[in-house]
Short mmCIF file of C-alpha atoms and ligand atoms in Angstrom, two decimals:
data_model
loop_
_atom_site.label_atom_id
_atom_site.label_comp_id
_atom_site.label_asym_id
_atom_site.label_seq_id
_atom_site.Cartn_x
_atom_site.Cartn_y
_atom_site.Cartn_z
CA UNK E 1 16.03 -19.07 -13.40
CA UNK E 2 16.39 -19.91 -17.14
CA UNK E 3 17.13 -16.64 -19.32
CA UNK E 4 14.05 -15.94 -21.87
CA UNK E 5 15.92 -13.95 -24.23
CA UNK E 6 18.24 -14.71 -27.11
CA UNK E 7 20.04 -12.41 -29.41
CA UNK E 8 21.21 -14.08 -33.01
CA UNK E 9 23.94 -11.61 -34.72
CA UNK E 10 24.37 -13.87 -37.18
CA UNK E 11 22.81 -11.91 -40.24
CA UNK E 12 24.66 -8.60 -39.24
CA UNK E 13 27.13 -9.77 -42.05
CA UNK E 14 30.28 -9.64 -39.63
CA UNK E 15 33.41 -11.67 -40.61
CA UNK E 16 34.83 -13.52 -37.78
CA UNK E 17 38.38 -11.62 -37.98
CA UNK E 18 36.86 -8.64 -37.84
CA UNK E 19 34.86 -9.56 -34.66
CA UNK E 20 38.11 -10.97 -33.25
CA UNK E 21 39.75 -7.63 -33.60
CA UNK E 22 37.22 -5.93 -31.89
CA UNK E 23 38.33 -8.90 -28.64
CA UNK E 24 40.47 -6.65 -26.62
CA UNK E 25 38.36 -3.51 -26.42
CA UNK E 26 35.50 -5.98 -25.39
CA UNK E 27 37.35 -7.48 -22.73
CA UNK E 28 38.38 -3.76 -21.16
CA UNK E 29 34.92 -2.90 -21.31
CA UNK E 30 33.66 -5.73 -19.50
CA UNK E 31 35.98 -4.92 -16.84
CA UNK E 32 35.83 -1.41 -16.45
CA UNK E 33 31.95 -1.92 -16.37
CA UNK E 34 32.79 -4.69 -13.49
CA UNK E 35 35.33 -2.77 -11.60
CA UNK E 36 33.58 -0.52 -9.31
CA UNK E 37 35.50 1.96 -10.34
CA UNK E 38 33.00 3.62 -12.66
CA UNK E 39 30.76 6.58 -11.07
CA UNK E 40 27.34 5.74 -12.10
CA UNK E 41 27.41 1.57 -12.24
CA UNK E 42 25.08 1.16 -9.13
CA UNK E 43 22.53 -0.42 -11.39
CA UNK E 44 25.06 -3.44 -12.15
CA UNK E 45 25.21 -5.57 -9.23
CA UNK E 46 21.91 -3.66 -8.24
CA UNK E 47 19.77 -6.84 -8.72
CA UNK E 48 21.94 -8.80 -5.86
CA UNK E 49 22.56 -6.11 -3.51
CA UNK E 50 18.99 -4.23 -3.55
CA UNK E 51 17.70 -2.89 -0.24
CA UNK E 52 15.11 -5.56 0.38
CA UNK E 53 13.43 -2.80 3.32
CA UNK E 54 13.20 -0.81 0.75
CA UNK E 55 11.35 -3.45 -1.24
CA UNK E 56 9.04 -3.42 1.42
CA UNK E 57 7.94 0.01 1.53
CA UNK E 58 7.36 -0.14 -2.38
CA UNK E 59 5.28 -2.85 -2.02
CA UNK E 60 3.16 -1.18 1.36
CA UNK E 61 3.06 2.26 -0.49
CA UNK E 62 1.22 0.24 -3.82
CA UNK E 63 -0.93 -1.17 -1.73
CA UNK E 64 -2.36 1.83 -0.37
CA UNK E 65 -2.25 3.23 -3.62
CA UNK E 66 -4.58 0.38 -4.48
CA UNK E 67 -6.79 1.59 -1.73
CA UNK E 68 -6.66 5.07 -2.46
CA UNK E 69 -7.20 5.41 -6.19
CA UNK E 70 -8.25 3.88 -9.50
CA UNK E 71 -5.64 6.37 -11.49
CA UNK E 72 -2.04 7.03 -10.25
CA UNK E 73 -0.32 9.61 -12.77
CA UNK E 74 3.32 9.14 -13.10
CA UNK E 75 5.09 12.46 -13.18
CA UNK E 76 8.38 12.32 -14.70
CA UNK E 77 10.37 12.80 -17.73
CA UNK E 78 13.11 10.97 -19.80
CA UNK E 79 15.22 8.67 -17.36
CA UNK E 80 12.60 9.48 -14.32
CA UNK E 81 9.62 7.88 -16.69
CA UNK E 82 10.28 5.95 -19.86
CA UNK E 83 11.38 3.01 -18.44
CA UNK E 84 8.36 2.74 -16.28
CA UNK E 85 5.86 3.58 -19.08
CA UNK E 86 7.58 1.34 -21.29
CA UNK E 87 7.49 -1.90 -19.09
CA UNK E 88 3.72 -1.01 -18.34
CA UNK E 89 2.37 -1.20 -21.53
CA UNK E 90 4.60 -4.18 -22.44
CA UNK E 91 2.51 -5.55 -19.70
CA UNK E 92 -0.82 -4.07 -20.14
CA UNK E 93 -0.77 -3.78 -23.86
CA UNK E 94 -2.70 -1.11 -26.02
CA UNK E 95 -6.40 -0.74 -24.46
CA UNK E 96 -5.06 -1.12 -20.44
CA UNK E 97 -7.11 2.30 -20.16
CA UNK E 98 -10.40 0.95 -21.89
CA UNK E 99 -10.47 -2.29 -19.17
CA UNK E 100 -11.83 -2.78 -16.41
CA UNK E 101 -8.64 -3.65 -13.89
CA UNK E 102 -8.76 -3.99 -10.13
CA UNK E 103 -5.45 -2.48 -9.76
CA UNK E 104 -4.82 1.54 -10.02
CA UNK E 105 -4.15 2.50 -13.94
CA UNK E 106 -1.27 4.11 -14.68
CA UNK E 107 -1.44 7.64 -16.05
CA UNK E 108 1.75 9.43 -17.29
CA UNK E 109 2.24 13.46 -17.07
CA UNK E 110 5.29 15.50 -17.00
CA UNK E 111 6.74 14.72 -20.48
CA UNK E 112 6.14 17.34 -22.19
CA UNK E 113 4.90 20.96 -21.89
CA UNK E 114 1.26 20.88 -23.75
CA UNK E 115 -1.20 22.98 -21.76
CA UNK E 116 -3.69 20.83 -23.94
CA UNK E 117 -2.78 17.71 -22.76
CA UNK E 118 -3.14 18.68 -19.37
CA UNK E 119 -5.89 19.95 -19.36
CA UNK E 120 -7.71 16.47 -21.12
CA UNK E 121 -5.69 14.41 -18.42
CA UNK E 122 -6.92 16.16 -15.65
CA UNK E 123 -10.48 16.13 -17.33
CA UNK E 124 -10.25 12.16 -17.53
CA UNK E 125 -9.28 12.46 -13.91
CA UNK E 126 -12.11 14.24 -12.73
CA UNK E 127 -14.11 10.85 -13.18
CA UNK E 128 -11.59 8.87 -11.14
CA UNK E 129 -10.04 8.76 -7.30
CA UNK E 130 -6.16 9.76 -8.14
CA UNK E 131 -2.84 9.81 -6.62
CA UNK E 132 0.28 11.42 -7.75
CA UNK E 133 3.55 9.82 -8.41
CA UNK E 134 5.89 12.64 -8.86
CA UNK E 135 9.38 11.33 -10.12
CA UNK E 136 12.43 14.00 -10.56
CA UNK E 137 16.02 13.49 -9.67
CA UNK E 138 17.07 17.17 -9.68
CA UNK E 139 13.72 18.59 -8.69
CA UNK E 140 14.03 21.20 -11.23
CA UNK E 141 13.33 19.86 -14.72
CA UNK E 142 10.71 21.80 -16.54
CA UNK E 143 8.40 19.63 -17.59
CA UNK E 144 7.15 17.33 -14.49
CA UNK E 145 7.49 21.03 -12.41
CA UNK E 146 4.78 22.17 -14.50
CA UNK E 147 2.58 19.36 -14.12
CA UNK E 148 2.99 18.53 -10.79
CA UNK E 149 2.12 21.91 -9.83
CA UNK E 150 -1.08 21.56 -12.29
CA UNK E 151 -1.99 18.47 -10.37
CA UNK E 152 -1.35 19.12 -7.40
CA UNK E 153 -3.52 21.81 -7.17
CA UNK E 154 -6.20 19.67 -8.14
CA UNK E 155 -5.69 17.41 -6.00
CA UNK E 156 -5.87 19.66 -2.70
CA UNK E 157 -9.04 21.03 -4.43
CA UNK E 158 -10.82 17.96 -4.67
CA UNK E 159 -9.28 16.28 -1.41
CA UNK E 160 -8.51 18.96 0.84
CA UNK E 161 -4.39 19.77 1.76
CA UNK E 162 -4.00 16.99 4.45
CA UNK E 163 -5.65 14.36 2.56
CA UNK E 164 -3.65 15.46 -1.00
CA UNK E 165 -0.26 15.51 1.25
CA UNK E 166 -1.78 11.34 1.49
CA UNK E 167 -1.73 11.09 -2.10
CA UNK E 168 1.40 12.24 -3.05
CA UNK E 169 4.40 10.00 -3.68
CA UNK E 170 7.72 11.51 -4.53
CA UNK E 171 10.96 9.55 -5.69
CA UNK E 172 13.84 12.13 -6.06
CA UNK E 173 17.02 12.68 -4.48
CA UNK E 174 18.03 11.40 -0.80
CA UNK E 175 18.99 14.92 0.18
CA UNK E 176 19.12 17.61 -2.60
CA UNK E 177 16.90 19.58 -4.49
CA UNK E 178 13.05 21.10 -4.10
CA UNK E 179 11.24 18.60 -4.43
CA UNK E 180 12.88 17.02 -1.69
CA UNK E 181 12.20 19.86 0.72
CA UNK E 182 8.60 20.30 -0.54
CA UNK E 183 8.41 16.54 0.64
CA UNK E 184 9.87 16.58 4.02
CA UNK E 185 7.48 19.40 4.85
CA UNK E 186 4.38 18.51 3.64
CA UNK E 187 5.14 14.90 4.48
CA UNK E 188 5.07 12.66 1.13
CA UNK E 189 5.93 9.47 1.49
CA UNK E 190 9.64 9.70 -0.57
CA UNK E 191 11.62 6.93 -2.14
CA UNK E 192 15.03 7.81 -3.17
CA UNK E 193 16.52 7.65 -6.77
CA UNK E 194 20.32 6.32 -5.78
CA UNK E 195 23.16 8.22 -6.27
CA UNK E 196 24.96 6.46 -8.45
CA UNK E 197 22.43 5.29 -10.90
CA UNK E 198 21.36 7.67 -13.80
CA UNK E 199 18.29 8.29 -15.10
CA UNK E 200 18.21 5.78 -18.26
CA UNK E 201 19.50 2.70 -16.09
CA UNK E 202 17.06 3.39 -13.46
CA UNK E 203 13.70 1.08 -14.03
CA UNK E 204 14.42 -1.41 -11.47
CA UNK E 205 15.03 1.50 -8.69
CA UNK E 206 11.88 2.88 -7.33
CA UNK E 207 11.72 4.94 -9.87
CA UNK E 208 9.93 2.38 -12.51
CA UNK E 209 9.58 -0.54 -9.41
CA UNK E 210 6.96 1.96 -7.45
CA UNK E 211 4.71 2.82 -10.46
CA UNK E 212 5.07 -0.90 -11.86
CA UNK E 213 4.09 -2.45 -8.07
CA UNK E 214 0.91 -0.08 -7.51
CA UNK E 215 0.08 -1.51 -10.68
CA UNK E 216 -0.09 -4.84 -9.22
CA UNK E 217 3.54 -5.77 -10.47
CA UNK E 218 5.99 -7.36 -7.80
CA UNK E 219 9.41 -5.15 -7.66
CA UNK E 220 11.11 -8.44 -6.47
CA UNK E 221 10.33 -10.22 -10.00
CA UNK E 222 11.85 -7.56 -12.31
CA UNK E 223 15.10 -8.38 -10.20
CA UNK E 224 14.71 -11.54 -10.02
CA UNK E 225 14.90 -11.79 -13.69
CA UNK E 226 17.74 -8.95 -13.84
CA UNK E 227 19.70 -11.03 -11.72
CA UNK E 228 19.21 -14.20 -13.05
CA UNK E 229 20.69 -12.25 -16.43
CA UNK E 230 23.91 -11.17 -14.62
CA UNK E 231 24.18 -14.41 -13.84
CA UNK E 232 24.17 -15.90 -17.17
CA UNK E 233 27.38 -16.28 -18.87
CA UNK E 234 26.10 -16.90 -22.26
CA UNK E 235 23.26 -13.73 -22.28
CA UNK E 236 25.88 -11.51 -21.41
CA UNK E 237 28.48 -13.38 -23.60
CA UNK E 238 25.75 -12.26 -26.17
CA UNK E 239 25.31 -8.29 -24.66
CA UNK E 240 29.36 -8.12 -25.40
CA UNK E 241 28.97 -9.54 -28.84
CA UNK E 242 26.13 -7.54 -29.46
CA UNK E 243 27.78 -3.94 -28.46
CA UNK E 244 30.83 -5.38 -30.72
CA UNK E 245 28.71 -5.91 -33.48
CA UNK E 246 27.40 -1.94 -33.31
CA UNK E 247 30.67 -0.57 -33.09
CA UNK E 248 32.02 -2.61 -35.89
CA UNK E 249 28.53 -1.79 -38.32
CA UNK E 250 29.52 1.69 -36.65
CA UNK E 251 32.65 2.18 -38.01
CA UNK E 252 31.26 0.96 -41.26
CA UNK E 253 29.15 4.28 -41.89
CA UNK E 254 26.10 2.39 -40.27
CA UNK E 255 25.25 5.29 -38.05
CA UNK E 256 21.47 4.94 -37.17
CA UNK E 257 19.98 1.80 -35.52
CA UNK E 258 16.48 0.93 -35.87
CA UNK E 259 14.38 -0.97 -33.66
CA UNK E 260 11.65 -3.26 -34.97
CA UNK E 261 8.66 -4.45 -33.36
CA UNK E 262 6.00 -6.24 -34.64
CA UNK E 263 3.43 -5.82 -31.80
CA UNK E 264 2.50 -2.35 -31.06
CA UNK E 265 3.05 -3.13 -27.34
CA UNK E 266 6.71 -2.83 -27.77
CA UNK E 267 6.45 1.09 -29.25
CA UNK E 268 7.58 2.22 -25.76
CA UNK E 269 10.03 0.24 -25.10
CA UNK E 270 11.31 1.30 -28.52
CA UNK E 271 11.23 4.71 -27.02
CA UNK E 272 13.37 3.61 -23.79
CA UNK E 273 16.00 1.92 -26.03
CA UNK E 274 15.86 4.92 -28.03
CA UNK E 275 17.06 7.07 -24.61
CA UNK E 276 19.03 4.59 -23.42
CA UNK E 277 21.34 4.34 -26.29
CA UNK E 278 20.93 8.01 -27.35
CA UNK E 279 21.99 9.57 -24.28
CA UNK E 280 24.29 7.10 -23.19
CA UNK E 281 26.28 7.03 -27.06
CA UNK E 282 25.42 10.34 -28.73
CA UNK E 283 28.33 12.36 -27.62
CA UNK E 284 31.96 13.85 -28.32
CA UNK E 285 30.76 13.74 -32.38
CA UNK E 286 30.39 10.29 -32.29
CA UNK E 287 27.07 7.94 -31.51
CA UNK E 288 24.57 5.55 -33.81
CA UNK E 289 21.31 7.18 -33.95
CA UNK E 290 18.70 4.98 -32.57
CA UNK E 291 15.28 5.28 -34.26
CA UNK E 292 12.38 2.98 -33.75
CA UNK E 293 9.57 1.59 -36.64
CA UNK E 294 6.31 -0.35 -35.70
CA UNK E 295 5.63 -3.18 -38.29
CA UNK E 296 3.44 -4.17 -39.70
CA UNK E 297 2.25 -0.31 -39.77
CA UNK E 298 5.33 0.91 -40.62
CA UNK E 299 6.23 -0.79 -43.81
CA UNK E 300 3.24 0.93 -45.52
CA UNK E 301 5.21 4.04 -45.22
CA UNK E 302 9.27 3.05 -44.44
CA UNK E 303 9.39 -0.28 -46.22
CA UNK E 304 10.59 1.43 -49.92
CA UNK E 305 13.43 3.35 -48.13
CA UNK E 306 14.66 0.52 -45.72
CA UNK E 307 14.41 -1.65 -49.21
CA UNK E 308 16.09 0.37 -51.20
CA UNK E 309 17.00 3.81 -49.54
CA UNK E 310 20.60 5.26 -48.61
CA UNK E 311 22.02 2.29 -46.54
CA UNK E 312 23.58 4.01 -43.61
CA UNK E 313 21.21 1.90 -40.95
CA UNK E 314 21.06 -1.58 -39.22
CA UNK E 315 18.07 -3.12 -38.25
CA UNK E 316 17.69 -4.15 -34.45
CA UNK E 317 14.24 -6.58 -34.29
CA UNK E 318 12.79 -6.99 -31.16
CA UNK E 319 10.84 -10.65 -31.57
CA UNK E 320 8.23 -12.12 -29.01
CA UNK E 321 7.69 -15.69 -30.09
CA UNK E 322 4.77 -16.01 -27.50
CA UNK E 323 2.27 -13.71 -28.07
CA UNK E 324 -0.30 -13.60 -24.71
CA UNK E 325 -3.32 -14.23 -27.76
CA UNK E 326 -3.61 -15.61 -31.19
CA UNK E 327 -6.92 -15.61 -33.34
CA UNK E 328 -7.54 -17.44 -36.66
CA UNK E 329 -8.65 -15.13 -39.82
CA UNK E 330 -12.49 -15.68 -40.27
CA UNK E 331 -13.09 -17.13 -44.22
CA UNK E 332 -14.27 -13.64 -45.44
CA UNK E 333 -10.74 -12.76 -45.44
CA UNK E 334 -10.12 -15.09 -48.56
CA UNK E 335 -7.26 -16.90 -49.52
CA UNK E 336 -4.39 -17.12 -48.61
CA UNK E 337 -5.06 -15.62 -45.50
CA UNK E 338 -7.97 -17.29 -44.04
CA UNK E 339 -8.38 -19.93 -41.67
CA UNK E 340 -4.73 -18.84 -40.90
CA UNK E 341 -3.40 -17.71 -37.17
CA UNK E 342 -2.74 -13.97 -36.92
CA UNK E 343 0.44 -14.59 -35.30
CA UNK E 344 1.31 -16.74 -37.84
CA UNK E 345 0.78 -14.40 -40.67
CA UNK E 346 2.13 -11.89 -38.46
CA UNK E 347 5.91 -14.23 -38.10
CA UNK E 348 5.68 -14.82 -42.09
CA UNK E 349 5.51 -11.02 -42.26
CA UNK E 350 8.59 -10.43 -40.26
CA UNK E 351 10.65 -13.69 -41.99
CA UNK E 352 9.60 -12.51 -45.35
CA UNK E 353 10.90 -8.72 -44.06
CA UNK E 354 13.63 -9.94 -42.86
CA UNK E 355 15.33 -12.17 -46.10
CA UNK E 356 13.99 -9.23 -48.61
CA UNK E 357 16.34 -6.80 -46.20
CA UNK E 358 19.04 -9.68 -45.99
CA UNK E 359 18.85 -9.49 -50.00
CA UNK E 360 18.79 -5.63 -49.58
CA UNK E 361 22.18 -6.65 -47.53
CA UNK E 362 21.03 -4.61 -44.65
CA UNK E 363 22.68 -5.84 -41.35
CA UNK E 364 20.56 -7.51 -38.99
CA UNK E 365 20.24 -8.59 -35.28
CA UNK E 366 17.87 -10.71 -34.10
CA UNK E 367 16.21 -10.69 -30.20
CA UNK E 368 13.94 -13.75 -29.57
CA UNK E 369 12.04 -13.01 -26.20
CA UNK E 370 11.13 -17.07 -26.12
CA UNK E 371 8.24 -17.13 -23.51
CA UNK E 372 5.11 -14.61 -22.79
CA UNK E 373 6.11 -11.26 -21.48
CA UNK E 374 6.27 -11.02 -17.84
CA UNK E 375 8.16 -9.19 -15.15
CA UNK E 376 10.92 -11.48 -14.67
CA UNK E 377 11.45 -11.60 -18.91
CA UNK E 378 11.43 -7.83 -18.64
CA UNK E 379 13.66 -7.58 -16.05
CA UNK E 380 16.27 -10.02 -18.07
CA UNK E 381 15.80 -7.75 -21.21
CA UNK E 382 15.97 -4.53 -19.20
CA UNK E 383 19.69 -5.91 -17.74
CA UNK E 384 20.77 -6.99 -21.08
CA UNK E 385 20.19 -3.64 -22.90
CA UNK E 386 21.34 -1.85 -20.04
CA UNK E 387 24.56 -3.96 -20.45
CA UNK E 388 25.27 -3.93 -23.55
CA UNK E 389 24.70 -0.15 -24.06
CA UNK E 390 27.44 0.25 -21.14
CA UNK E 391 29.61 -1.58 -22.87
CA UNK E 392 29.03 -0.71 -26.74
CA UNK E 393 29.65 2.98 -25.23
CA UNK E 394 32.69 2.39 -23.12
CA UNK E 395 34.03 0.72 -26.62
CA UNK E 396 33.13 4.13 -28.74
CA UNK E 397 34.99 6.16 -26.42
CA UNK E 398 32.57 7.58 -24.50
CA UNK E 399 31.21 7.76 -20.97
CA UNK E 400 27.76 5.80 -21.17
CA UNK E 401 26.42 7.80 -18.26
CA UNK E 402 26.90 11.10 -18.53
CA UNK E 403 24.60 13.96 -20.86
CA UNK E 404 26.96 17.05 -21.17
CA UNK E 405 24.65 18.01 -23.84
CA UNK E 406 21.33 17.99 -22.26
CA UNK E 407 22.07 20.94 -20.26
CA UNK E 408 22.81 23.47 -23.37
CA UNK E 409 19.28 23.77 -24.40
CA UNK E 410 18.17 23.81 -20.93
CA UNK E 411 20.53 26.97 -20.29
CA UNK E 412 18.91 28.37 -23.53
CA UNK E 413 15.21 27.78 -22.90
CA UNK E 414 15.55 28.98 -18.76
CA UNK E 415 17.04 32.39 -20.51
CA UNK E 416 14.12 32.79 -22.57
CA UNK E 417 11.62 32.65 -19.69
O1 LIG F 501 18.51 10.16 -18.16
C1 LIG F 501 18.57 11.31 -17.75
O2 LIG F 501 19.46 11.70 -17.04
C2 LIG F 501 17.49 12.31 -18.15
O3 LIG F 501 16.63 11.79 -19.08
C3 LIG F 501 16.70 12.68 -16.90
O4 LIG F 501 16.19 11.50 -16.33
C4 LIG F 501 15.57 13.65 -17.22
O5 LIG F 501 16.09 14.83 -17.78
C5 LIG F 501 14.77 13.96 -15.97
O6 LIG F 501 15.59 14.50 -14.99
P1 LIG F 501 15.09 14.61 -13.50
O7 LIG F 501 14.86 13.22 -12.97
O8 LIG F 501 16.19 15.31 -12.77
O9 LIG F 501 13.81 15.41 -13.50
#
């Protein structure tokens, strides 16, 4: 399979030397991602070595999902749901919930602590047949404890236990933790979040594959696309260059990365990125701060500062050259616009963006997703990110796959209940 991504570094305003420099920490990152050495790397040669039984009884579970409900709500938080939301809507786009679908829609819970938006979600539920895809690790995180408990119960009260036992669907850990035991003995179906693959690098696990299949998405397409991404020399040539290029803007006082879309279908998987590279770099007092922005919205209110603002940033755009629609602007619009394809005016939005910030001499890279978005293209970009993350981290010094931090505020909050 032919890779549908690009990357172009060539307007992050790196000199060749100082690229070459950066050659032998590269190198010792690619191997100690590729050595098997590394606790946590599962997800690497995941694509080739997945458990195709398993694959199976993702893709038998969505299809009596299909027959069960209209609304499946994901419960999960962080690593255990923003890869799945974020591939979804990169699929579904912004009105997936307005449309009439034959597949189960995808509702997501768990991911935060609002009693208010609970209680609307379970109100929009009372109108729909629902299952429950509850998705923690650990077991004991807050946030999808809360709401699974919130929707469970109202599940057994509208289907009865038995028939609510049916409905739910829990990925956690093979062995440990709660929700494990509540699933052995009430007897949810389980899938298993692997051992050695961490939250953020876990969308092509069940963990993003079971929500994305009952939503009529084949698991074996995201890997097929992962894998073929592995397998190309020159996309990952371009991951390495790519997590060179950060550390070296890095080490230049750039110290927050933003991403750029300019569809708003890509604001969640602005919000993954944001995770992945967050938790994965942020650590030891070291770590680019990854933000997101949503053009052409965004530079009504952000365009003066990325102009002309303090310049401690670098500007990751995330470019689909295939939108799945176009439309041409009606003549009421007036000239110059009309008669003129949106997407058009949309990609002279983003070049004209783009050379003012070049001006500006803000650093720049470029990702061309080159056909329409579709499981296998998401599957290449989720590999490459994942990738080059691992390595740009293993270059700063720091274990990509670990969160020390996370737990401090956890300790703090559990005290205060
Ligand atoms: O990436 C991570 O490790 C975190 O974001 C976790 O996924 C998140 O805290 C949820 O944890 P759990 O799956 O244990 O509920």
């Amino acid at each position: 399979m032919k890779c549908l991504i690009e990357m172009n570094g060539s307007m992050a305003g790196l000199d060749p030397a100082e690229i070459r420099s950066m050659q032998e920490a590269a190198d010792l990152a690619v191997a100690r991602l590729h050595s098997d050495k590394e606790s946590f790397t599962g997800w690497v040669d995941l694509p080739e070595t997945y458990d195709r039984d398993e694959i199976r009884r993702i893709r038998s579970a969505a299809q009596t999902i299909a027959q069960q409900c209209t609304a499946l709500v994901v419960i999960g938080i962080g690593g255990s749901y923003l890869g799945a939301r974020a591939v979804y809507e990169l699929l579904t786009g912004s009105f997936a919930h307005l449309l009439p679908q034959k597949k189960p829609k995808l509702y997501f819970a768990g991911q935060n602590i609002s009693a208010v938006y609970h209680k609307e979600l379970m109100e929009v539920l009372e109108s729909q047949e629902f299952c429950l895809c509850v998705i923690s690790k650990s077991g004991t995180t807050a946030e999808p404890s809360i709401a699974f408990a919130l929707l469970k119960d109202a599940l057994i009260l509208r289907y009865g236990k038995e028939e609510a036992a049916r409905r739910i669907y829990a990925i956690t850990d093979a062995s440990k933790g709660v929700l494990r035991q509540e699933a052995e003995r009430e007897g949810y179906e389980t899938f298993v979040v692997p051992d050695d693959i961490g939250g953020r690098y876990s969308v092509l696990t069940p963990v993003g594959l079971l929500p994305l299949a009952a939503a009529g998405f084949d698991p074996e397409e995201f890997l097929s696309g992962a894998r073929a991404a592995g397998q190309d020399r020159e996309l990952m040539d371009q991951a390495r260059e790519y997590a060179v290029g950060r550390n070296l803007l890095y080490k230049k006082g750039k110290h927050i990365e933003i991403f750029e879309s300019y569809e708003p279908r890509f604001a969640f998987f602005a919000e993954w990125l944001k995770q992945l590279f967050g938790e994965s770099e942020g650590k030891g007092g070291k770590g680019i701060f990854p933000a997101s922005l949503n053009f052409s919205s965004d530079l009504h209110s952000m365009g003066q500062f990325l102009q002309e603002g303090t310049p401690c940033f670098f500007e990751t755009i995330l470019e689909e050259c295939r939108p799945a629609a176009d439309l041409c602007v009606p003549n009421s619009a007036g000239s110059p616009l009309a008669g003129k394809s949106v997407n058009d005016i949309n990609r002279a939005a983003l070049e004209g963006v783009a050379a003012a910030h070049r001006q500006a001499g803000i650093p720049m890279f470029r990702f061309e997703l080159k056909e329409k978005i579709s499981p296998q293209i998401l599957g290449q970009v989720v590999y490459f990110f994942e990738t080059a993350c691992a390595l740009s981290a293993y270059m700063m010094g720091v274990d990509p796959f670990d969160q020390p931090g996370v737990e401090a505020y956890k300790r703090e909050m559990r005290e205060r209940l």
